[in-house]
Coordinates of N, CA and C in Angstrom, one line a residue:
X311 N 11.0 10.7 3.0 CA 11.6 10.1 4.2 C 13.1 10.5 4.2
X312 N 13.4 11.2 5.5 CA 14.8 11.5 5.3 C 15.5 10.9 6.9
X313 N 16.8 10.7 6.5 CA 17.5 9.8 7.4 C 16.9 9.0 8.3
X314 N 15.8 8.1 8.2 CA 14.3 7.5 9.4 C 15.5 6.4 9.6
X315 N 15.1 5.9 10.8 CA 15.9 4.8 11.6 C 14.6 4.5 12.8
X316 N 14.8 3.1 12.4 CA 14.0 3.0 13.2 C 14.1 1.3 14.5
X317 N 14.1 1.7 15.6 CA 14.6 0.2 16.1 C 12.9 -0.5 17.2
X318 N 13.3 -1.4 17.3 CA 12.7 -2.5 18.8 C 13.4 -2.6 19.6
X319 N 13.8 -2.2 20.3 CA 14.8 -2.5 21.1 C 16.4 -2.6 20.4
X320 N 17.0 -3.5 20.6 CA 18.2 -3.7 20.0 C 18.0 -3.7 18.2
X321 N 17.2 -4.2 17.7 CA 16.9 -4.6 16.8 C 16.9 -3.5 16.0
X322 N 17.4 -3.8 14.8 CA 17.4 -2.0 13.8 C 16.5 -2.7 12.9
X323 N 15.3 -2.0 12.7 CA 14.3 -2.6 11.5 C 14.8 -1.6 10.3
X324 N 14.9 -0.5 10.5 CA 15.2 0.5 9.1 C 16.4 1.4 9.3
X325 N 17.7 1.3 8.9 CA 18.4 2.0 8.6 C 19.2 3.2 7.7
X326 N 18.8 4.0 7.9 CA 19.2 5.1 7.0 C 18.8 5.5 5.9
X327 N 17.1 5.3 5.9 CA 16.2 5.1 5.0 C 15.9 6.9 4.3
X328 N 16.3 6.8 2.9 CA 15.7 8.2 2.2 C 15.1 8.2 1.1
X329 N 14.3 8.7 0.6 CA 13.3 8.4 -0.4 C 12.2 9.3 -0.3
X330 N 12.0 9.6 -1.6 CA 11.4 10.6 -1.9 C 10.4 10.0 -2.9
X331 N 9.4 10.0 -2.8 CA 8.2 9.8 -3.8 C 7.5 11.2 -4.9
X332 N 7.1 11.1 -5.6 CA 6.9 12.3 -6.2 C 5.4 11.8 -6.8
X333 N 4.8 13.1 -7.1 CA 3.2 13.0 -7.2 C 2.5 12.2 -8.1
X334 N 2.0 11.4 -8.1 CA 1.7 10.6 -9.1 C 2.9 10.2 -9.9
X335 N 3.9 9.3 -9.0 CA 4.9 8.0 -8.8 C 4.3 7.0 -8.5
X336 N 4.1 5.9 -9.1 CA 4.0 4.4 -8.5 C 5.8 3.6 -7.8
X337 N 6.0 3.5 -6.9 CA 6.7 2.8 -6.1 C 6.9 1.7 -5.7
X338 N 7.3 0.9 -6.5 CA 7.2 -0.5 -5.8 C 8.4 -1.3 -5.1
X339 N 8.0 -1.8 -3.8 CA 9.5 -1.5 -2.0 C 9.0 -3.8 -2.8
X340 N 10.3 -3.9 -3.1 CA 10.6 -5.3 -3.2 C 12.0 -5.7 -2.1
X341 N 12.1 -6.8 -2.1 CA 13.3 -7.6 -1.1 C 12.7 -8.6 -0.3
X342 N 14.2 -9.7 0.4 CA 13.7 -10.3 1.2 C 12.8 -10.4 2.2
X343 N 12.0 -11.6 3.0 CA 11.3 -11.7 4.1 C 12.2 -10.8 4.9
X344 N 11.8 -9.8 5.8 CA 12.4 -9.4 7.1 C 13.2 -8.2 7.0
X345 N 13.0 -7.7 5.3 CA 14.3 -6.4 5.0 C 13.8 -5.4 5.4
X346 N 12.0 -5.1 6.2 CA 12.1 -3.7 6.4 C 10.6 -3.1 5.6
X347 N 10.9 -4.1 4.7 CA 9.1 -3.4 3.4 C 8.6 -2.6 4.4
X348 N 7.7 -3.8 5.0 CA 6.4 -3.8 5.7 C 6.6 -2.8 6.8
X349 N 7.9 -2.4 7.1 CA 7.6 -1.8 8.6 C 7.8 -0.1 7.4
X350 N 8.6 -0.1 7.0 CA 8.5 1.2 6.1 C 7.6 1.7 5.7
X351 N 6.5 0.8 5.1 CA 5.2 1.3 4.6 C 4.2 2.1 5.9
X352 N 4.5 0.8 7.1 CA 4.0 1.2 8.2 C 4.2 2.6 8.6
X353 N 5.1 3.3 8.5 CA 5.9 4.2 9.3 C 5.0 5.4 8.5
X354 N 5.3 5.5 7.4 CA 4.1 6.8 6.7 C 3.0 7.4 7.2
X355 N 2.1 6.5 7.6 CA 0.7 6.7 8.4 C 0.6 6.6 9.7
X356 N 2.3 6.4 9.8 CA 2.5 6.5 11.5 C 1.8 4.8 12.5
X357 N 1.8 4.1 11.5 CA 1.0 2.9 11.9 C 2.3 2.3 12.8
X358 N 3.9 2.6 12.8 CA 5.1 2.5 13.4 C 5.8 3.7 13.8
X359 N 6.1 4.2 14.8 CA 6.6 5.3 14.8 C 7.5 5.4 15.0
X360 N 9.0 6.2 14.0 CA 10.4 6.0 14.0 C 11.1 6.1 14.9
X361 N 12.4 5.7 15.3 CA 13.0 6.8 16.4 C 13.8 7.7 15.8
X362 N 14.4 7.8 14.8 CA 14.7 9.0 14.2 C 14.6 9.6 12.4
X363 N 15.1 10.5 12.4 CA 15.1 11.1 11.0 C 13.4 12.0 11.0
X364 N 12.8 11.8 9.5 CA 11.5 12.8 9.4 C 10.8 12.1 8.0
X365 N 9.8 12.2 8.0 CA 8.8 12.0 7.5 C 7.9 12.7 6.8
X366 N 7.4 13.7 5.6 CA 6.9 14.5 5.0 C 6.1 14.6 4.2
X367 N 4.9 14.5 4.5 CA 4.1 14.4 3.0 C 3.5 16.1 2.7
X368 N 3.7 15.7 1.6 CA 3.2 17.0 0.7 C 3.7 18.1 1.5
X369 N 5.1 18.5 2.1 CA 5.5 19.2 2.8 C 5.3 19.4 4.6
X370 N 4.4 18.8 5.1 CA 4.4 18.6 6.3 C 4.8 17.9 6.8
X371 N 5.2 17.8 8.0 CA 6.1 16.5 9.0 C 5.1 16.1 9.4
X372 N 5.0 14.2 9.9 CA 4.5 13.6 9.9 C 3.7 13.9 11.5
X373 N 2.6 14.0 11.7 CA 1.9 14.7 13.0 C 2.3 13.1 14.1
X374 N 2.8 13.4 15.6 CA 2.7 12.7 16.3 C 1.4 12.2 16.5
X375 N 0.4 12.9 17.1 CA -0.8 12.0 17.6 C -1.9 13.2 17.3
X376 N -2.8 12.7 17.8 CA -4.4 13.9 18.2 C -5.0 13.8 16.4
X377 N -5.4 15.2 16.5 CA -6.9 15.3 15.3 C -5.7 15.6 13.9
X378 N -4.5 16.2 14.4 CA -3.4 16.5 13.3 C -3.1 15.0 12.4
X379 N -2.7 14.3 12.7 CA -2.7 12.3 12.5 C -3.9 11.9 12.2
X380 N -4.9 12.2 12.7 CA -6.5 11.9 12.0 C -6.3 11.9 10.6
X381 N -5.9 13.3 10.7 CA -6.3 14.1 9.2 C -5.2 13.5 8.6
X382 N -4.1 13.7 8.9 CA -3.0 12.7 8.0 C -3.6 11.5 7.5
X383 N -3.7 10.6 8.1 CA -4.3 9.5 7.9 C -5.5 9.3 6.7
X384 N -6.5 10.6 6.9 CA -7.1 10.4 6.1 C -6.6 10.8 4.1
X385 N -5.9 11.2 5.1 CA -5.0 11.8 3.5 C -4.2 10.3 2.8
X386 N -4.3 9.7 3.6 CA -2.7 8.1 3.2 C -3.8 7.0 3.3
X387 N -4.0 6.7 2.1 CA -5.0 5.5 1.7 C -4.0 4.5 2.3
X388 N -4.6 2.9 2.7 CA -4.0 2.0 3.2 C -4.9 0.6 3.1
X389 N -4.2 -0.6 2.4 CA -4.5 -1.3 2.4 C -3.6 -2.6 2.2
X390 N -4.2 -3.3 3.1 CA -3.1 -4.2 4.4 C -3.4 -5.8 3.3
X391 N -2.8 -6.8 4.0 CA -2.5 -8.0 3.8 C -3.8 -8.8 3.9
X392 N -4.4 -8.5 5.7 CA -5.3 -8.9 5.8 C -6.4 -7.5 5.2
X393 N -7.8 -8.0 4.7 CA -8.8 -6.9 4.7 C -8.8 -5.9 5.3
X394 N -9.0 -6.7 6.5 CA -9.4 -5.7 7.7 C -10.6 -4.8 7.5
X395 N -11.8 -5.6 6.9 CA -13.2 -4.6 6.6 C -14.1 -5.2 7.9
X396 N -14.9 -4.1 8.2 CA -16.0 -4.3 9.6 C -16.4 -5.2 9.2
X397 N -16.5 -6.7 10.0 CA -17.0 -7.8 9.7 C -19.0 -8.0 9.8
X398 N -19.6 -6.7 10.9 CA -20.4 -6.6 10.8 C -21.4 -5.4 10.3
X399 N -20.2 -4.8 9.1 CA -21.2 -3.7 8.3 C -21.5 -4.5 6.9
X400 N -22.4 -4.2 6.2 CA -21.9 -4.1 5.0 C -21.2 -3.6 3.9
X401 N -21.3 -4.4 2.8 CA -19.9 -3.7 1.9 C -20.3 -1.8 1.8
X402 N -21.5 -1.7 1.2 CA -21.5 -0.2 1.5 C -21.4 0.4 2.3
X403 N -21.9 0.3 3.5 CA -21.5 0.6 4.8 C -20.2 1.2 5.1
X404 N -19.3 -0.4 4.7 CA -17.7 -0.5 4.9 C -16.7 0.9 4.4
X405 N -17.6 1.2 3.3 CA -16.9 2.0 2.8 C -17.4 4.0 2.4
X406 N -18.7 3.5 2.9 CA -19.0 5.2 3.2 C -18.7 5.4 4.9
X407 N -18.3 4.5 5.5 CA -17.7 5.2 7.0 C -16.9 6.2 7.3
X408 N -15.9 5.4 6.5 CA -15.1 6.7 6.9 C -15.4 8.2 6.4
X409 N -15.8 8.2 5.0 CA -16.1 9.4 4.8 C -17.2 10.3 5.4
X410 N -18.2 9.6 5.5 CA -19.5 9.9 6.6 C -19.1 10.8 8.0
X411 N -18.2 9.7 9.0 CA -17.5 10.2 10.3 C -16.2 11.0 10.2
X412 N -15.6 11.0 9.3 CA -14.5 11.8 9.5 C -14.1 12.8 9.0
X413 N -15.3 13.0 7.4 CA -15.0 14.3 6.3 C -16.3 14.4 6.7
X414 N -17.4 14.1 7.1 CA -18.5 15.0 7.5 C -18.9 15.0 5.9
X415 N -18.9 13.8 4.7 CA -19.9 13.9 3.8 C -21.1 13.3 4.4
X416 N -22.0 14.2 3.7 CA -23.9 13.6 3.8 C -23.8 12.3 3.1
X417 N -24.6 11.4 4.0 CA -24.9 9.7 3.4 C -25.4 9.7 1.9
X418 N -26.3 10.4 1.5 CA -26.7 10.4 0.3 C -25.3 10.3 -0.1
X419 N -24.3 11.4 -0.8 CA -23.3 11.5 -0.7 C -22.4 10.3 -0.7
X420 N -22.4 9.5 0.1 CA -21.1 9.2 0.6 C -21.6 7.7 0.0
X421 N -23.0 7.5 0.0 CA -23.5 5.8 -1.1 C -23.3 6.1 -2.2
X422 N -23.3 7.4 -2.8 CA -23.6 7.8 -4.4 C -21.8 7.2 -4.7
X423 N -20.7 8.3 -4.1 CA -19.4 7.8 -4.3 C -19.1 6.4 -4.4
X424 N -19.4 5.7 -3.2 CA -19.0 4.1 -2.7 C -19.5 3.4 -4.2
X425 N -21.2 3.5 -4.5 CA -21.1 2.8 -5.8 C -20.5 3.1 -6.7
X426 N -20.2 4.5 -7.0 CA -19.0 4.5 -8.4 C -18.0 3.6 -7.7
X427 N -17.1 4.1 -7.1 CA -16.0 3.2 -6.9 C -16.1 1.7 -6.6
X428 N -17.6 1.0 -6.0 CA -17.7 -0.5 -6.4 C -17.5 -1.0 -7.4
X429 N -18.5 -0.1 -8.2 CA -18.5 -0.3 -9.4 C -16.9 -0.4 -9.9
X430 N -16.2 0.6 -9.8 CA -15.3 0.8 -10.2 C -14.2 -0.5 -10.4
X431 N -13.8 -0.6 -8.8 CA -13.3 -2.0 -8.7 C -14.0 -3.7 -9.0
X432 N -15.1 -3.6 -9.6 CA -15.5 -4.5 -10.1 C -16.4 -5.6 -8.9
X433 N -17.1 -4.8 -7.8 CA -18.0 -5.2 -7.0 C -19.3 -4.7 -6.5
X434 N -19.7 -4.2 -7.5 CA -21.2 -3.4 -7.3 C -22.0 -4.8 -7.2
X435 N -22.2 -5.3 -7.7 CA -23.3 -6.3 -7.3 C -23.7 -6.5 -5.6
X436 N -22.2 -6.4 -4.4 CA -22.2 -6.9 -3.6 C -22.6 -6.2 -2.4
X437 N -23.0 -4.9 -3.0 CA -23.4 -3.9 -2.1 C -23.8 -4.0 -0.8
X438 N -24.9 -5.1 -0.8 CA -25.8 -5.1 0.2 C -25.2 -6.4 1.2
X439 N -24.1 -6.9 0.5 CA -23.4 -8.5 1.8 C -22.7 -7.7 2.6
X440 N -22.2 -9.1 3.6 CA -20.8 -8.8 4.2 C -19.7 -9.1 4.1
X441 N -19.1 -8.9 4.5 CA -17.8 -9.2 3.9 C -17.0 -10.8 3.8
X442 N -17.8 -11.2 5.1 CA -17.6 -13.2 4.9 C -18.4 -13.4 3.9
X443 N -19.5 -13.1 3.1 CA -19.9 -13.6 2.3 C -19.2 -13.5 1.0
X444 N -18.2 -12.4 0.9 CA -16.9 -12.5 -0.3 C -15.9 -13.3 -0.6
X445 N -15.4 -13.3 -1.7 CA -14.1 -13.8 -1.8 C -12.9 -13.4 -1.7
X446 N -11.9 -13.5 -0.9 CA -10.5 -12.6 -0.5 C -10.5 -11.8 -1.3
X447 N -10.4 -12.5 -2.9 CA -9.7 -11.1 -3.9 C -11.7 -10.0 -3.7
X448 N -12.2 -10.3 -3.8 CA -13.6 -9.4 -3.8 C -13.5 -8.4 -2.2
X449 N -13.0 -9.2 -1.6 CA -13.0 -7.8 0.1 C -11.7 -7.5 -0.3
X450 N -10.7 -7.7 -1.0 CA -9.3 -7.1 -1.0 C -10.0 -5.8 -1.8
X451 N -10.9 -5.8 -3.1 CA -11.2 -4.9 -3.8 C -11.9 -3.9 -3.3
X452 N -12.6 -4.7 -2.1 CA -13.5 -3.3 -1.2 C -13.0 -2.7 -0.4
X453 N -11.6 -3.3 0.0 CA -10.6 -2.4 1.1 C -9.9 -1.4 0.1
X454 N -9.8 -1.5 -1.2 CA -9.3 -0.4 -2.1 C -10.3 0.0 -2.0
X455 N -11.7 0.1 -2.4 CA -12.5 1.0 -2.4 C -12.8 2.1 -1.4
X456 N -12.7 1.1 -0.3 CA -12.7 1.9 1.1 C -11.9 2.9 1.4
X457 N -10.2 2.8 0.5 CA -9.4 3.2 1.0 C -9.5 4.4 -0.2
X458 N -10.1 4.7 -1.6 CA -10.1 5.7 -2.3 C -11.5 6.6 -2.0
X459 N -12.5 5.9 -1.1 CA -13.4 6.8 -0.8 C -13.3 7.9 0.1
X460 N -12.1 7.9 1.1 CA -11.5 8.9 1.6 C -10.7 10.2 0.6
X461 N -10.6 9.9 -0.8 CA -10.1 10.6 -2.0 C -8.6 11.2 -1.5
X462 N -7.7 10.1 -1.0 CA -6.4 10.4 -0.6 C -5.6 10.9 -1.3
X463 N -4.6 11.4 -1.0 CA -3.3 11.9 -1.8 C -2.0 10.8 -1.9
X464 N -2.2 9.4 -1.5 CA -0.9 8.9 -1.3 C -1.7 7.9 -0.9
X465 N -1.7 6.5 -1.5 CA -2.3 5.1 -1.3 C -0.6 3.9 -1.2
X466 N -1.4 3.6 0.1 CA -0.2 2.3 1.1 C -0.7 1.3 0.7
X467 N 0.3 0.3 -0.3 CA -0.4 -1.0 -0.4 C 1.0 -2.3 0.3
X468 N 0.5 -2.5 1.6 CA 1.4 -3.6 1.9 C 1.3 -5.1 2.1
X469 N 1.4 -5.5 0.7 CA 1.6 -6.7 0.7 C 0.3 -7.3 0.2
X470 N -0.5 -6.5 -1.0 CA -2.0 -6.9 -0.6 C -2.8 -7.9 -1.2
X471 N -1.5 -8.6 -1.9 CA -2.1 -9.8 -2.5 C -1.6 -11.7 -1.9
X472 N -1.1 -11.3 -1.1 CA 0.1 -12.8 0.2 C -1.2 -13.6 0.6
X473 N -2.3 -12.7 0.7 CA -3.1 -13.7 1.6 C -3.9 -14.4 0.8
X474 N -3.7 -13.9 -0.7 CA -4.7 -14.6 -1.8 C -4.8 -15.7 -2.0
X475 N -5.9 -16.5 -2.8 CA -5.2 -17.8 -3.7 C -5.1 -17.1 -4.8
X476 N -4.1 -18.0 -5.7 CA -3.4 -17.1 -6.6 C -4.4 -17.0 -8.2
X477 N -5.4 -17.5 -7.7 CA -6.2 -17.4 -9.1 C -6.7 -15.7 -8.6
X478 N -7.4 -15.7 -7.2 CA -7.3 -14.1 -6.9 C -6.9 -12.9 -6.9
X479 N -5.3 -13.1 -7.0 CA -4.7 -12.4 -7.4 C -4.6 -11.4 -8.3
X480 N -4.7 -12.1 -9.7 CA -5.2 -10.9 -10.7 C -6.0 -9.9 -10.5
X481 N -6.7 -10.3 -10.1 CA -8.1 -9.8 -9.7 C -7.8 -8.4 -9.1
X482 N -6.9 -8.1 -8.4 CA -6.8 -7.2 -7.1 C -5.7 -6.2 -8.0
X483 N -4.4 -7.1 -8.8 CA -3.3 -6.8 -9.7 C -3.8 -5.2 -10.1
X484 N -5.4 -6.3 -11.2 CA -6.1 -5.3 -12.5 C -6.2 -4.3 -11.8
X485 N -7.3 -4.2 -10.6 CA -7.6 -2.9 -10.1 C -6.5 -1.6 -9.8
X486 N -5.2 -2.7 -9.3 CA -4.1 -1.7 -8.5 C -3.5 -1.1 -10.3
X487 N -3.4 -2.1 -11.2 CA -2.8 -1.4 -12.5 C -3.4 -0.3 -13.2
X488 N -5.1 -0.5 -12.8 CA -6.0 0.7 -13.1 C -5.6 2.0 -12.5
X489 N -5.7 2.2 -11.2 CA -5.5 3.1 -10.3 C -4.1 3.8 -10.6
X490 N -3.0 3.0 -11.0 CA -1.8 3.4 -11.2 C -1.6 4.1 -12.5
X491 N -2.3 4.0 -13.5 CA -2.8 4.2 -14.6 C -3.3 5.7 -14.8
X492 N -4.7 6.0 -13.3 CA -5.2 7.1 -13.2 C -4.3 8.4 -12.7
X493 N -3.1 7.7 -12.4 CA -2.1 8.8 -11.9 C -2.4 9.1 -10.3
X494 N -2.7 7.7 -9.6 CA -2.8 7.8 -8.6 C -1.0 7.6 -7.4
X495 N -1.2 8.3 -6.5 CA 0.2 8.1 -6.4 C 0.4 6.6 -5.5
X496 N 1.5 5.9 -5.1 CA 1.3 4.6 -4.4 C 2.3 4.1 -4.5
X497 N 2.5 3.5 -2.5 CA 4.0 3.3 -3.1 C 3.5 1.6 -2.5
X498 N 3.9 0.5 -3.0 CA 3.4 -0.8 -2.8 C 4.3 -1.7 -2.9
X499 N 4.3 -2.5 -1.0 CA 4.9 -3.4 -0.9 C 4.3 -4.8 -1.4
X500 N 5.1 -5.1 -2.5 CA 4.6 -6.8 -2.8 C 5.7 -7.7 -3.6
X501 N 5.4 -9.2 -3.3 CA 6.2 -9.8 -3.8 C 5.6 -10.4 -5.4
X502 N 5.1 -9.4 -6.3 CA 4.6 -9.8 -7.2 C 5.4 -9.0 -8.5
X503 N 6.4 -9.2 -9.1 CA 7.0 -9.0 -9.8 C 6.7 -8.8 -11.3
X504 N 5.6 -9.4 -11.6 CA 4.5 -8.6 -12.9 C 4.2 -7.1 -12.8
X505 N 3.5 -7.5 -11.4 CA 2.8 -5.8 -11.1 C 4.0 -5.1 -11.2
X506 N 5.3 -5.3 -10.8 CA 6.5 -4.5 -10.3 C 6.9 -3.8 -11.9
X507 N 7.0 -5.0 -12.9 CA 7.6 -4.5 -14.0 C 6.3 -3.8 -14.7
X508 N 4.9 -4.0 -15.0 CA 3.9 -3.2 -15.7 C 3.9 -2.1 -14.6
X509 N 3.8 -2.1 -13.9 CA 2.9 -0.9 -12.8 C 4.0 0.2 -12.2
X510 N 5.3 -0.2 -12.5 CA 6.3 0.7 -11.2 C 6.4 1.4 -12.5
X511 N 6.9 2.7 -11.9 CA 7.9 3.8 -12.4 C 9.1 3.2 -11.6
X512 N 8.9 2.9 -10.8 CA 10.9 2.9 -9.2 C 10.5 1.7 -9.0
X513 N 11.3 0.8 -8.8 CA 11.5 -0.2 -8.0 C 12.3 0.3 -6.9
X514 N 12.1 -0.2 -5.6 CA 13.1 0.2 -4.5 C 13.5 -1.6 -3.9
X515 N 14.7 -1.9 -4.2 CA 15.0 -3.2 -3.3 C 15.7 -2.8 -1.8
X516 N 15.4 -3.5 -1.1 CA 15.3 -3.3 0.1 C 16.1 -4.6 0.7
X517 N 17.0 -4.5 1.9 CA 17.6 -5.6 2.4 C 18.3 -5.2 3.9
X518 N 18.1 -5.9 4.6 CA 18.5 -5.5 6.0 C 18.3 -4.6 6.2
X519 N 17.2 -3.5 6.4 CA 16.4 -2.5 6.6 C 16.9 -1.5 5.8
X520 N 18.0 -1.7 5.0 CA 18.3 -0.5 4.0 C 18.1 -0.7 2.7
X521 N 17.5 0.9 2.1 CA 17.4 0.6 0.7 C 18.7 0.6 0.1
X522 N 18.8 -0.9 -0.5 CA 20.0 -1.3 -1.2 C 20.2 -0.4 -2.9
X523 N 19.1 -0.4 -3.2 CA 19.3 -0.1 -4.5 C 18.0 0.3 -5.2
X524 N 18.3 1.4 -6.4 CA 16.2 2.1 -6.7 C 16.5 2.3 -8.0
X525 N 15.6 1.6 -8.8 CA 16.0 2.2 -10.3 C 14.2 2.1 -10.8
X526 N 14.5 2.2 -12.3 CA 13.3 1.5 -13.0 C 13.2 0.3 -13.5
X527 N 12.2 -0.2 -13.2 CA 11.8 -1.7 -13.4 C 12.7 -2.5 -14.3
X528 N 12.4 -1.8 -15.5 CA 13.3 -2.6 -16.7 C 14.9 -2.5 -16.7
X529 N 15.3 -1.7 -15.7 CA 16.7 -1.3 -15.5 C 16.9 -2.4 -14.4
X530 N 16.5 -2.5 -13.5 CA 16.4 -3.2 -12.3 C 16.7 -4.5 -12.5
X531 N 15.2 -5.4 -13.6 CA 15.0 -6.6 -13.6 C 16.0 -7.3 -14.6
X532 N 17.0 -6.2 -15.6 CA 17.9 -7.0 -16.4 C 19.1 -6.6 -16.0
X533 N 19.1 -5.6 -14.9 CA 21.0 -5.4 -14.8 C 21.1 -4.6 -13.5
X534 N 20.3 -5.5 -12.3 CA 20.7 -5.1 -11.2 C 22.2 -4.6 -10.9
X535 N 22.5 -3.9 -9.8 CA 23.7 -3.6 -9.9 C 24.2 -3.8 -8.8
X536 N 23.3 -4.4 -7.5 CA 24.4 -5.0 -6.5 C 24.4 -6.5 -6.5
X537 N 25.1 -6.7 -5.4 CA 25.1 -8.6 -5.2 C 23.5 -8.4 -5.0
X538 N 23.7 -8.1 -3.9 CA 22.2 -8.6 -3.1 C 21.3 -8.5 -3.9
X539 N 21.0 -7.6 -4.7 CA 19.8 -7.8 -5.8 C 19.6 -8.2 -6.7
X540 N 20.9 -8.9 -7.5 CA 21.2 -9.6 -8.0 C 20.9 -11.2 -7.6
X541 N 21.8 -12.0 -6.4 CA 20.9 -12.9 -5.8 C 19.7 -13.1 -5.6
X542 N 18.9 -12.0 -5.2 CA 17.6 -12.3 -4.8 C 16.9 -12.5 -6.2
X543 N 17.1 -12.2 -7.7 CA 16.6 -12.0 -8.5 C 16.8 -13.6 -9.3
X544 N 17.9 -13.7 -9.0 CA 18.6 -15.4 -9.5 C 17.4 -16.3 -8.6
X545 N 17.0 -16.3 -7.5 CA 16.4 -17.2 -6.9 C 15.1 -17.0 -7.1
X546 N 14.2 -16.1 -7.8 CA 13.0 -15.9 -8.3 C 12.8 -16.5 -9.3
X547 N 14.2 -16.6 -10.2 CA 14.1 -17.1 -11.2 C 13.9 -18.8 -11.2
X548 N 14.9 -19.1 -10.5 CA 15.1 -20.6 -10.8 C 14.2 -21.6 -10.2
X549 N 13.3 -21.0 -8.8 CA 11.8 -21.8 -8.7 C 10.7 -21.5 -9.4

């Protein structure tokens, strides 16, 4: 991301945003409610679209629209707050679709993958339900699944544990610490500060739509170096 700015009208959500991820980097975009995370993450997959600067993955600029953005897309794993899994497919279903319709894998194919990776994330049993019949952290696991059955180059996690109960949580943690583990690359907005210090290579804090400050975890969480991150760190602490 180089010089991105991005507004709503008056409103400046991202300011003079640069950052560079590197291949198999874990990233983790921390800061206040309202600094910008969520719309930054957005902006990658074009789920927001900037009004200035540029956007690059793996050397290409980010495609405005049509079959060029498809294919981006299928390249940038993404997994949201809410699920967002087809309420009336099933879990395997859910997650050989995209590969099925959009990479043109054979079904054989594309169920044989889905169960490793159920398996993988720790929901093979549930192959055959829907997704109301799960538990948040269990469809948060199948939206990862869904989202590595496309076999992306760059996995978007924004925010993907907020909507949990917190006993669920772990649950979703383990998988993303797995993945991060595999040398998968990912840059992930969350307010979970465990994952931040086991799982990040970078912390990026983030505040009034600019990145305020980017280090590593353990540099970060004992000797911030601005106010602002400093503050925000004092008040984690003391509730």
């Amino acid at each position: 991301m180089s010089d991105v700015q991005k507004h709503y009208g008056d409103f400046q959500a991202l300011r003079d945003i640069d950052l560079s991820v590197n291949r198999g980097e874990v990233v983790v975009v921390i800061g206040p409610s309202g600094s910008g995370k969520s719309t930054l993450c957005r902006t990658i997959n074009r789920l927001e679209t900037i009004t200035s600067g540029s956007i690059t993955i793996d050397g290409d600029e980010l495609p405005k629209e049509g079959k060029a953005l498809a294919a981006l897309r299928a390249d940038v794993g993404m997994v949201f707050q809410s699920f967002n899994l087809f309420a009336h497919l099933s879990i395997l279903d859910n997650v050989t679709l995209g590969p099925i319709k959009v990479k043109g894998v054979k079904k054989a194919q594309a169920e044989k993958q889905a169960r490793e990776l159920l398996e993988r994330v720790g929901v093979s049993q549930q192959v055959d339900k829907l997704p109301a019949q799960l538990s948040g952290g269990q469809q948060q696991r199948v939206a990862i699944a869904r989202a590595l059955a496309m076999q992306p180059k760059l996995m978007l996690f924004d925010e993907p544990t907020s909507a949990l109960d917190p006993e669920m949580i772990n649950e979703v943690l383990d998988v993303m610490v797995g993945l991060a583990e595999s040398g998968m690359t990912m840059i992930v907005v969350t307010h979970e500060m465990g994952f931040a210090r086991k799982a990040a290579d970078r912390v990026v804090f983030m505040s009034d739509g600019m990145i305020v400050e980017e280090a590593p975890p353990e540099q970060f969480f004992t000797a911030p170096r601005s106010d602002r991150a400093k503050d925000f760190l004092s008040k984690l602490i003391t509730h």
